[in-house]
Amino acid sequence: MEQCLLDRMQQIVQNNAYMKDMHITLTQMREGYACGQMQVTERILNPYQSVHGGALYSLADIISGIAACSHGRFASTVSGNMNYIRPAMNTGWITCEAKEIRSGKRVAVYDVELRDEREEVVETGTFTFYMMNRSVVEETEQ
């Protein structure tokens, strides 16, 4: 993978207000794969003191979207299916890994797995993306 693509995706994550508010960071990216973390703060807890399902879904959507972009083109979520395995409680971080199942000309599919800081799976899912005809890295950046 070209360093400029990784740098561009890091820049997007660092400069996006929503990702900043969610305390999401990109930790790894290679072709067809991405890994990231979300810091657990009081703002994303539900009334039961576990991480809100919507926050977990956001993390999965963002990290799998980054994995889809690892081929150099922007991607847009078509659908996402989540399985909430156990409550994400008493943890400081949630880690998400996204792995490519299929990457076609127009559609890409990724499996995601979210784990707490004890490495227990809290959520799994599958996300489908429409692959845009728009480069992540502008020619002037290459």
mmCIF file with all atom_site columns, C-alpha atoms in Angstrom:
data_model
loop_
_atom_site.group_PDB
_atom_site.id
_atom_site.type_symbol
_atom_site.label_atom_id
_atom_site.label_alt_id
_atom_site.label_comp_id
_atom_site.label_asym_id
_atom_site.label_entity_id
_atom_site.label_seq_id
_atom_site.pdbx_PDB_ins_code
_atom_site.Cartn_x
_atom_site.Cartn_y
_atom_site.Cartn_z
_atom_site.occupancy
_atom_site.B_iso_or_equiv
_atom_site.pdbx_formal_charge
_atom_site.auth_seq_id
_atom_site.auth_comp_id
_atom_site.auth_asym_id
_atom_site.auth_atom_id
_atom_site.pdbx_PDB_model_num
ATOM 1   C CA . MET A 1 1   ? 0.000   0.000   0.000  1.00 0.00 ? 1   MET A CA 1
ATOM 2   C CA . GLU A 1 2   ? 1.234   3.429   -0.846 1.00 0.00 ? 2   GLU A CA 1
ATOM 3   C CA . GLN A 1 3   ? 2.219   5.576   2.119  1.00 0.00 ? 3   GLN A CA 1
ATOM 4   C CA . CYS A 1 4   ? 0.276   8.543   0.675  1.00 0.00 ? 4   CYS A CA 1
ATOM 5   C CA . LEU A 1 5   ? -2.985  6.512   0.868  1.00 0.00 ? 5   LEU A CA 1
ATOM 6   C CA . LEU A 1 6   ? -2.373  5.599   4.506  1.00 0.00 ? 6   LEU A CA 1
ATOM 7   C CA . ASP A 1 7   ? -1.433  9.209   5.308  1.00 0.00 ? 7   ASP A CA 1
ATOM 8   C CA . ARG A 1 8   ? -4.600  10.488  3.605  1.00 0.00 ? 8   ARG A CA 1
ATOM 9   C CA . MET A 1 9   ? -6.849  8.088   5.547  1.00 0.00 ? 9   MET A CA 1
ATOM 10  C CA . GLN A 1 10  ? -5.120  9.062   8.826  1.00 0.00 ? 10  GLN A CA 1
ATOM 11  C CA . GLN A 1 11  ? -5.724  12.720  7.946  1.00 0.00 ? 11  GLN A CA 1
ATOM 12  C CA . ILE A 1 12  ? -9.411  12.081  7.221  1.00 0.00 ? 12  ILE A CA 1
ATOM 13  C CA . VAL A 1 13  ? -9.884  10.349  10.600 1.00 0.00 ? 13  VAL A CA 1
ATOM 14  C CA . GLN A 1 14  ? -7.997  13.049  12.513 1.00 0.00 ? 14  GLN A CA 1
ATOM 15  C CA . ASN A 1 15  ? -9.848  15.943  10.845 1.00 0.00 ? 15  ASN A CA 1
ATOM 16  C CA . ASN A 1 16  ? -13.406 14.546  10.901 1.00 0.00 ? 16  ASN A CA 1
ATOM 17  C CA . ALA A 1 17  ? -15.471 16.132  13.686 1.00 0.00 ? 17  ALA A CA 1
ATOM 18  C CA . TYR A 1 18  ? -17.679 13.055  14.210 1.00 0.00 ? 18  TYR A CA 1
ATOM 19  C CA . MET A 1 19  ? -14.708 10.700  14.510 1.00 0.00 ? 19  MET A CA 1
ATOM 20  C CA . LYS A 1 20  ? -13.024 13.144  16.903 1.00 0.00 ? 20  LYS A CA 1
ATOM 21  C CA . ASP A 1 21  ? -16.172 13.371  19.033 1.00 0.00 ? 21  ASP A CA 1
ATOM 22  C CA . MET A 1 22  ? -16.338 9.559   19.110 1.00 0.00 ? 22  MET A CA 1
ATOM 23  C CA . HIS A 1 23  ? -12.606 9.322   20.012 1.00 0.00 ? 23  HIS A CA 1
ATOM 24  C CA . ILE A 1 24  ? -11.965 6.979   17.076 1.00 0.00 ? 24  ILE A CA 1
ATOM 25  C CA . THR A 1 25  ? -8.415  6.337   15.878 1.00 0.00 ? 25  THR A CA 1
ATOM 26  C CA . LEU A 1 26  ? -7.081  4.297   12.974 1.00 0.00 ? 26  LEU A CA 1
ATOM 27  C CA . THR A 1 27  ? -4.372  1.908   14.201 1.00 0.00 ? 27  THR A CA 1
ATOM 28  C CA . GLN A 1 28  ? -3.689  -0.242  11.108 1.00 0.00 ? 28  GLN A CA 1
ATOM 29  C CA . MET A 1 29  ? -4.568  -0.313  7.445  1.00 0.00 ? 29  MET A CA 1
ATOM 30  C CA . ARG A 1 30  ? -3.457  -2.467  4.561  1.00 0.00 ? 30  ARG A CA 1
ATOM 31  C CA . GLU A 1 31  ? -5.182  -3.541  1.383  1.00 0.00 ? 31  GLU A CA 1
ATOM 32  C CA . GLY A 1 32  ? -8.524  -5.114  2.323  1.00 0.00 ? 32  GLY A CA 1
ATOM 33  C CA . TYR A 1 33  ? -8.035  -4.614  6.064  1.00 0.00 ? 33  TYR A CA 1
ATOM 34  C CA . ALA A 1 34  ? -8.335  -1.928  8.737  1.00 0.00 ? 34  ALA A CA 1
ATOM 35  C CA . CYS A 1 35  ? -8.181  -1.836  12.506 1.00 0.00 ? 35  CYS A CA 1
ATOM 36  C CA . GLY A 1 36  ? -9.162  1.014   14.783 1.00 0.00 ? 36  GLY A CA 1
ATOM 37  C CA . GLN A 1 37  ? -10.160 1.857   18.319 1.00 0.00 ? 37  GLN A CA 1
ATOM 38  C CA . MET A 1 38  ? -12.751 3.927   20.098 1.00 0.00 ? 38  MET A CA 1
ATOM 39  C CA . GLN A 1 39  ? -12.122 5.270   23.570 1.00 0.00 ? 39  GLN A CA 1
ATOM 40  C CA . VAL A 1 40  ? -15.050 4.598   25.870 1.00 0.00 ? 40  VAL A CA 1
ATOM 41  C CA . THR A 1 41  ? -16.253 7.800   27.496 1.00 0.00 ? 41  THR A CA 1
ATOM 42  C CA . GLU A 1 42  ? -19.318 8.575   29.575 1.00 0.00 ? 42  GLU A CA 1
ATOM 43  C CA . ARG A 1 43  ? -20.849 10.334  26.539 1.00 0.00 ? 43  ARG A CA 1
ATOM 44  C CA . ILE A 1 44  ? -21.274 7.049   24.630 1.00 0.00 ? 44  ILE A CA 1
ATOM 45  C CA . LEU A 1 45  ? -22.718 4.962   27.473 1.00 0.00 ? 45  LEU A CA 1
ATOM 46  C CA . ASN A 1 46  ? -26.389 4.016   27.544 1.00 0.00 ? 46  ASN A CA 1
ATOM 47  C CA . PRO A 1 47  ? -28.502 4.158   30.741 1.00 0.00 ? 47  PRO A CA 1
ATOM 48  C CA . TYR A 1 48  ? -27.270 0.644   31.652 1.00 0.00 ? 48  TYR A CA 1
ATOM 49  C CA . GLN A 1 49  ? -23.638 1.872   31.627 1.00 0.00 ? 49  GLN A CA 1
ATOM 50  C CA . SER A 1 50  ? -22.659 -0.183  28.588 1.00 0.00 ? 50  SER A CA 1
ATOM 51  C CA . VAL A 1 51  ? -21.482 1.314   25.293 1.00 0.00 ? 51  VAL A CA 1
ATOM 52  C CA . HIS A 1 52  ? -24.498 2.392   23.245 1.00 0.00 ? 52  HIS A CA 1
ATOM 53  C CA . GLY A 1 53  ? -25.189 0.113   20.273 1.00 0.00 ? 53  GLY A CA 1
ATOM 54  C CA . GLY A 1 54  ? -25.225 3.125   17.956 1.00 0.00 ? 54  GLY A CA 1
ATOM 55  C CA . ALA A 1 55  ? -21.664 4.021   18.982 1.00 0.00 ? 55  ALA A CA 1
ATOM 56  C CA . LEU A 1 56  ? -20.533 0.453   18.317 1.00 0.00 ? 56  LEU A CA 1
ATOM 57  C CA . TYR A 1 57  ? -22.270 0.511   14.932 1.00 0.00 ? 57  TYR A CA 1
ATOM 58  C CA . SER A 1 58  ? -20.556 3.807   14.075 1.00 0.00 ? 58  SER A CA 1
ATOM 59  C CA . LEU A 1 59  ? -17.140 2.372   14.905 1.00 0.00 ? 59  LEU A CA 1
ATOM 60  C CA . ALA A 1 60  ? -17.803 -0.716  12.763 1.00 0.00 ? 60  ALA A CA 1
ATOM 61  C CA . ASP A 1 61  ? -19.118 1.358   9.847  1.00 0.00 ? 61  ASP A CA 1
ATOM 62  C CA . ILE A 1 62  ? -16.144 3.740   9.938  1.00 0.00 ? 62  ILE A CA 1
ATOM 63  C CA . ILE A 1 63  ? -13.422 1.099   10.221 1.00 0.00 ? 63  ILE A CA 1
ATOM 64  C CA . SER A 1 64  ? -14.932 -1.191  7.577  1.00 0.00 ? 64  SER A CA 1
ATOM 65  C CA . GLY A 1 65  ? -15.354 1.872   5.327  1.00 0.00 ? 65  GLY A CA 1
ATOM 66  C CA . ILE A 1 66  ? -11.662 2.643   5.757  1.00 0.00 ? 66  ILE A CA 1
ATOM 67  C CA . ALA A 1 67  ? -10.840 -0.967  4.827  1.00 0.00 ? 67  ALA A CA 1
ATOM 68  C CA . ALA A 1 68  ? -12.945 -0.545  1.681  1.00 0.00 ? 68  ALA A CA 1
ATOM 69  C CA . CYS A 1 69  ? -11.048 2.664   0.844  1.00 0.00 ? 69  CYS A CA 1
ATOM 70  C CA . SER A 1 70  ? -7.744  0.783   1.178  1.00 0.00 ? 70  SER A CA 1
ATOM 71  C CA . HIS A 1 71  ? -7.926  0.019   -2.547 1.00 0.00 ? 71  HIS A CA 1
ATOM 72  C CA . GLY A 1 72  ? -7.577  3.738   -3.275 1.00 0.00 ? 72  GLY A CA 1
ATOM 73  C CA . ARG A 1 73  ? -11.192 4.660   -4.046 1.00 0.00 ? 73  ARG A CA 1
ATOM 74  C CA . PHE A 1 74  ? -13.792 6.183   -1.752 1.00 0.00 ? 74  PHE A CA 1
ATOM 75  C CA . ALA A 1 75  ? -16.637 3.920   -0.641 1.00 0.00 ? 75  ALA A CA 1
ATOM 76  C CA . SER A 1 76  ? -20.158 4.568   0.622  1.00 0.00 ? 76  SER A CA 1
ATOM 77  C CA . THR A 1 77  ? -22.096 2.247   2.937  1.00 0.00 ? 77  THR A CA 1
ATOM 78  C CA . VAL A 1 78  ? -24.928 0.365   1.249  1.00 0.00 ? 78  VAL A CA 1
ATOM 79  C CA . SER A 1 79  ? -25.885 -1.794  4.232  1.00 0.00 ? 79  SER A CA 1
ATOM 80  C CA . GLY A 1 80  ? -24.656 -2.951  7.599  1.00 0.00 ? 80  GLY A CA 1
ATOM 81  C CA . ASN A 1 81  ? -25.733 -5.868  9.741  1.00 0.00 ? 81  ASN A CA 1
ATOM 82  C CA . MET A 1 82  ? -24.649 -6.106  13.380 1.00 0.00 ? 82  MET A CA 1
ATOM 83  C CA . ASN A 1 83  ? -24.844 -8.914  15.917 1.00 0.00 ? 83  ASN A CA 1
ATOM 84  C CA . TYR A 1 84  ? -24.605 -7.651  19.487 1.00 0.00 ? 84  TYR A CA 1
ATOM 85  C CA . ILE A 1 85  ? -22.935 -10.565 21.285 1.00 0.00 ? 85  ILE A CA 1
ATOM 86  C CA . ARG A 1 86  ? -22.422 -9.154  24.796 1.00 0.00 ? 86  ARG A CA 1
ATOM 87  C CA . PRO A 1 87  ? -22.601 -5.742  26.478 1.00 0.00 ? 87  PRO A CA 1
ATOM 88  C CA . ALA A 1 88  ? -19.484 -3.599  26.137 1.00 0.00 ? 88  ALA A CA 1
ATOM 89  C CA . MET A 1 89  ? -19.077 -2.722  29.808 1.00 0.00 ? 89  MET A CA 1
ATOM 90  C CA . ASN A 1 90  ? -16.206 -1.842  32.147 1.00 0.00 ? 90  ASN A CA 1
ATOM 91  C CA . THR A 1 91  ? -13.734 -1.266  29.342 1.00 0.00 ? 91  THR A CA 1
ATOM 92  C CA . GLY A 1 92  ? -11.690 1.754   28.315 1.00 0.00 ? 92  GLY A CA 1
ATOM 93  C CA . TRP A 1 93  ? -11.436 0.852   24.633 1.00 0.00 ? 93  TRP A CA 1
ATOM 94  C CA . ILE A 1 94  ? -13.286 -0.994  21.907 1.00 0.00 ? 94  ILE A CA 1
ATOM 95  C CA . THR A 1 95  ? -11.164 -2.319  19.039 1.00 0.00 ? 95  THR A CA 1
ATOM 96  C CA . CYS A 1 96  ? -12.653 -3.015  15.614 1.00 0.00 ? 96  CYS A CA 1
ATOM 97  C CA . GLU A 1 97  ? -11.099 -5.165  12.899 1.00 0.00 ? 97  GLU A CA 1
ATOM 98  C CA . ALA A 1 98  ? -12.508 -5.180  9.365  1.00 0.00 ? 98  ALA A CA 1
ATOM 99  C CA . LYS A 1 99  ? -11.530 -7.903  6.899  1.00 0.00 ? 99  LYS A CA 1
ATOM 100 C CA . GLU A 1 100 ? -12.403 -8.066  3.232  1.00 0.00 ? 100 GLU A CA 1
ATOM 101 C CA . ILE A 1 101 ? -14.715 -10.803 2.024  1.00 0.00 ? 101 ILE A CA 1
ATOM 102 C CA . ARG A 1 102 ? -15.116 -9.497  -1.527 1.00 0.00 ? 102 ARG A CA 1
ATOM 103 C CA . SER A 1 103 ? -13.934 -6.461  -3.429 1.00 0.00 ? 103 SER A CA 1
ATOM 104 C CA . GLY A 1 104 ? -15.487 -5.994  -6.836 1.00 0.00 ? 104 GLY A CA 1
ATOM 105 C CA . LYS A 1 105 ? -15.685 -3.194  -9.354 1.00 0.00 ? 105 LYS A CA 1
ATOM 106 C CA . ARG A 1 106 ? -18.798 -1.671  -7.750 1.00 0.00 ? 106 ARG A CA 1
ATOM 107 C CA . VAL A 1 107 ? -19.454 -3.571  -4.494 1.00 0.00 ? 107 VAL A CA 1
ATOM 108 C CA . ALA A 1 108 ? -17.221 -4.579  -1.588 1.00 0.00 ? 108 ALA A CA 1
ATOM 109 C CA . VAL A 1 109 ? -18.143 -6.638  1.498  1.00 0.00 ? 109 VAL A CA 1
ATOM 110 C CA . TYR A 1 110 ? -16.349 -6.661  4.880  1.00 0.00 ? 110 TYR A CA 1
ATOM 111 C CA . ASP A 1 111 ? -16.692 -8.673  8.074  1.00 0.00 ? 111 ASP A CA 1
ATOM 112 C CA . VAL A 1 112 ? -16.134 -6.783  11.326 1.00 0.00 ? 112 VAL A CA 1
ATOM 113 C CA . GLU A 1 113 ? -15.342 -7.912  14.840 1.00 0.00 ? 113 GLU A CA 1
ATOM 114 C CA . LEU A 1 114 ? -15.379 -5.619  17.866 1.00 0.00 ? 114 LEU A CA 1
ATOM 115 C CA . ARG A 1 115 ? -13.552 -6.539  21.071 1.00 0.00 ? 115 ARG A CA 1
ATOM 116 C CA . ASP A 1 116 ? -13.244 -4.935  24.473 1.00 0.00 ? 116 ASP A CA 1
ATOM 117 C CA . GLU A 1 117 ? -9.917  -4.367  26.235 1.00 0.00 ? 117 GLU A CA 1
ATOM 118 C CA . ARG A 1 118 ? -10.098 -7.927  27.647 1.00 0.00 ? 118 ARG A CA 1
ATOM 119 C CA . GLU A 1 119 ? -10.191 -9.214  24.032 1.00 0.00 ? 119 GLU A CA 1
ATOM 120 C CA . GLU A 1 120 ? -13.773 -10.466 24.446 1.00 0.00 ? 120 GLU A CA 1
ATOM 121 C CA . VAL A 1 121 ? -15.920 -10.204 21.321 1.00 0.00 ? 121 VAL A CA 1
ATOM 122 C CA . VAL A 1 122 ? -18.765 -7.771  21.937 1.00 0.00 ? 122 VAL A CA 1
ATOM 123 C CA . GLU A 1 123 ? -20.071 -7.460  18.393 1.00 0.00 ? 123 GLU A CA 1
ATOM 124 C CA . THR A 1 124 ? -19.729 -8.926  14.906 1.00 0.00 ? 124 THR A CA 1
ATOM 125 C CA . GLY A 1 125 ? -21.162 -7.803  11.618 1.00 0.00 ? 125 GLY A CA 1
ATOM 126 C CA . THR A 1 126 ? -21.002 -7.449  7.862  1.00 0.00 ? 126 THR A CA 1
ATOM 127 C CA . PHE A 1 127 ? -20.922 -4.207  5.885  1.00 0.00 ? 127 PHE A CA 1
ATOM 128 C CA . THR A 1 128 ? -21.464 -3.721  2.155  1.00 0.00 ? 128 THR A CA 1
ATOM 129 C CA . PHE A 1 129 ? -20.076 -0.713  0.280  1.00 0.00 ? 129 PHE A CA 1
ATOM 130 C CA . TYR A 1 130 ? -20.590 0.910   -3.072 1.00 0.00 ? 130 TYR A CA 1
ATOM 131 C CA . MET A 1 131 ? -17.182 1.651   -4.563 1.00 0.00 ? 131 MET A CA 1
ATOM 132 C CA . MET A 1 132 ? -17.080 5.147   -5.995 1.00 0.00 ? 132 MET A CA 1
ATOM 133 C CA . ASN A 1 133 ? -15.133 6.254   -9.009 1.00 0.00 ? 133 ASN A CA 1
ATOM 134 C CA . ARG A 1 134 ? -13.292 8.844   -6.912 1.00 0.00 ? 134 ARG A CA 1
ATOM 135 C CA . SER A 1 135 ? -9.686  8.511   -5.792 1.00 0.00 ? 135 SER A CA 1
ATOM 136 C CA . VAL A 1 136 ? -8.861  8.862   -2.097 1.00 0.00 ? 136 VAL A CA 1
ATOM 137 C CA . VAL A 1 137 ? -5.536  10.480  -2.975 1.00 0.00 ? 137 VAL A CA 1
ATOM 138 C CA . GLU A 1 138 ? -5.624  13.384  -5.403 1.00 0.00 ? 138 GLU A CA 1
ATOM 139 C CA . GLU A 1 139 ? -3.014  13.309  -8.167 1.00 0.00 ? 139 GLU A CA 1
ATOM 140 C CA . THR A 1 140 ? -1.373  16.398  -6.683 1.00 0.00 ? 140 THR A CA 1
ATOM 141 C CA . GLU A 1 141 ? -0.766  14.484  -3.429 1.00 0.00 ? 141 GLU A CA 1
ATOM 142 C CA . GLN A 1 142 ? 0.990   11.524  -5.096 1.00 0.00 ? 142 GLN A CA 1
#
